Coordinates of C-alpha atoms in Angstrom, one line a residue:
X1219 CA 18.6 -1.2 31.9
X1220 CA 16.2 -3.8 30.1
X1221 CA 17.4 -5.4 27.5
X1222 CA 15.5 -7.0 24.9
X1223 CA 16.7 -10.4 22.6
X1224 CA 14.7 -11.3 19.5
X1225 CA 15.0 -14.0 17.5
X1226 CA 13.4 -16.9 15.5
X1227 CA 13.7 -14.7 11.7
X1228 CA 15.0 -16.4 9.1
X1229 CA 14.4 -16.9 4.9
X1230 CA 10.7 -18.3 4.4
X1231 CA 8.6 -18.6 1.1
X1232 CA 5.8 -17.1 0.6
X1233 CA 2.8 -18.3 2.2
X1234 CA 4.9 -19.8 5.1
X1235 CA 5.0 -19.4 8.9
X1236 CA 7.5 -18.1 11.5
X1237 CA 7.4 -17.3 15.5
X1238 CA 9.7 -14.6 16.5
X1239 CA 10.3 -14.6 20.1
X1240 CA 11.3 -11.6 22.3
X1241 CA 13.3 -12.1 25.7
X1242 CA 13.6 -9.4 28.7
X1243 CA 15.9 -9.3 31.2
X1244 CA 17.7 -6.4 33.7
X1245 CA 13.9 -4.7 34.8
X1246 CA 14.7 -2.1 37.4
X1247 CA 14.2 -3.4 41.2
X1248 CA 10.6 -3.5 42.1
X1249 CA 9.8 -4.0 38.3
X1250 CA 8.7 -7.1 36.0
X1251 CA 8.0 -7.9 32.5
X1252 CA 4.3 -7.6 33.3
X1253 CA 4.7 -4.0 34.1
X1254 CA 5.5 -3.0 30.6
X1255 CA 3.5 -2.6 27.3
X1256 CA 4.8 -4.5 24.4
X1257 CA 5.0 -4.4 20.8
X1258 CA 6.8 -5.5 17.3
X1259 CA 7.9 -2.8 14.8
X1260 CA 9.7 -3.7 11.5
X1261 CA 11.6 -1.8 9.2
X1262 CA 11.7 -2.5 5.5
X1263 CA 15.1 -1.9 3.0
X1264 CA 14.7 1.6 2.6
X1265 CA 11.6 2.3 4.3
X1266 CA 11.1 4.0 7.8
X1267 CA 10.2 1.7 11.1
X1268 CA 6.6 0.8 11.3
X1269 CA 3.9 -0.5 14.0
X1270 CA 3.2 -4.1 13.5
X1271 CA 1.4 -4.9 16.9
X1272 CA 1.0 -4.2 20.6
X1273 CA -0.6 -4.9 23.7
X1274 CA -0.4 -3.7 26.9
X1275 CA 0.9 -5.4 30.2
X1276 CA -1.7 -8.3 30.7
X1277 CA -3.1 -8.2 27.1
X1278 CA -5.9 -6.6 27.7
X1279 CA -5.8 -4.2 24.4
X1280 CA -4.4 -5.4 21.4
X1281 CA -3.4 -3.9 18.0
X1282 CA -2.3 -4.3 14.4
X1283 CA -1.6 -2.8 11.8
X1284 CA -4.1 -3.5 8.7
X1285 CA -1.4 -4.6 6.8
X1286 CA -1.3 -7.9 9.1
X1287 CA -4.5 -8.0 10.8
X1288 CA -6.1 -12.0 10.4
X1289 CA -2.0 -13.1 9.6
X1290 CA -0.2 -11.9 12.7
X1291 CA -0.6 -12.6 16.2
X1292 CA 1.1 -11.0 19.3
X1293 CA 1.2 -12.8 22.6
X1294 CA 3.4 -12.5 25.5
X1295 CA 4.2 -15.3 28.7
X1296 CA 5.0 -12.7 31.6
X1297 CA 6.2 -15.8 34.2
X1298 CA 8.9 -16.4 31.1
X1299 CA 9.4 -12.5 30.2
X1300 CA 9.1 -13.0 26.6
X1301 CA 7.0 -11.9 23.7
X1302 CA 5.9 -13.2 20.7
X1303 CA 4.8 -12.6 17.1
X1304 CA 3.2 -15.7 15.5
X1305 CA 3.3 -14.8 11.5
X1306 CA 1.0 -16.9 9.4
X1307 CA 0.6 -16.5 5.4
X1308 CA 3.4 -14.5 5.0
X1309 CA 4.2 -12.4 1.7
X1310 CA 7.2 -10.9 0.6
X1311 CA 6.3 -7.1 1.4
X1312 CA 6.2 -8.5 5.6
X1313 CA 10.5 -8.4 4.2
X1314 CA 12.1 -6.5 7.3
X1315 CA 14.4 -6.7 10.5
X1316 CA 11.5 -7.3 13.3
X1317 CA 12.6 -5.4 16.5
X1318 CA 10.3 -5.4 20.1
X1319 CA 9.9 -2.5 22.5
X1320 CA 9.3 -2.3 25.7
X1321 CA 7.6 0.6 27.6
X1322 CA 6.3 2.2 30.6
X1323 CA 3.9 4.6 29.3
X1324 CA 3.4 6.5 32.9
X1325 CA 7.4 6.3 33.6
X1326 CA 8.2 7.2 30.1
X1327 CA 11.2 5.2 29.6
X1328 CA 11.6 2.9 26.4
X1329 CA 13.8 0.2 25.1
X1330 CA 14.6 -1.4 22.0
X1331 CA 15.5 -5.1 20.9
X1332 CA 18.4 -5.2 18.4
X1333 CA 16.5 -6.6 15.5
X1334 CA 16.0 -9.9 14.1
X1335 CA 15.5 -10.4 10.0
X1336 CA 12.7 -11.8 8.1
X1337 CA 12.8 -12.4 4.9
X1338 CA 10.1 -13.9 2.5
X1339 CA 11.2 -15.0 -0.7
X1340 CA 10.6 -17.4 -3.3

């Protein structure tokens, strides 16, 4: 079973920066991080869980949603099995717990991080 350890959220102001960081471990035998396609969802108070970026295995297709496009970037170290999420500028609407998933598109199995919180607040 992979699990999946975010962290690095925390209270920021407006306009400020944070890294959240996503660990894997327990990939099935035959099986590393760089076989599985990565990406950050959030979830706002009250509001349903949302696409914030992905990429695939070795990075080679990457996407955002518009709402963070030119202030977010994902990245990922497969030789250290984590992910990242580099937020730049942020506002108080990017307010949410920050969770990473991890995927296998052609096995069809997916697993889920257990959250981290951002909060942006002056």
């Amino acid at each position: 079973q992979v699990q999946l350890v975010e962290s690095g959220g925390g209270l920021v102001q407006p306009g400020e920066s944070l890294k959240l960081s996503c660990t894997a471990s327990g990939f099935p035998p035959g099986y590393t991080f760089s076989n599985y396609a990565m990406s950050w969802y959030r979830q706002p108070p009250g509001k349903e869980r949302e696409l914030v970026a992905a990429m695939t295995n070795f990075g080679h297709y990457i996407n955002y949603a518009d709402s963070v496009k030119d202030r977010f970037t994902i990245s990922r170290h497969n030789a250290k099995n984590t992910l990242y999420l580099q937020m730049n500028n942020l506002k108080p609407e990017d307010t949410a717990v920050y969770y990473c998933k991890a995927s296998r598109p052609h096995v069809g199995d997916t697993y889920w991080g257990q959250g981290t919180q951002v909060t942006v607040s002056s």
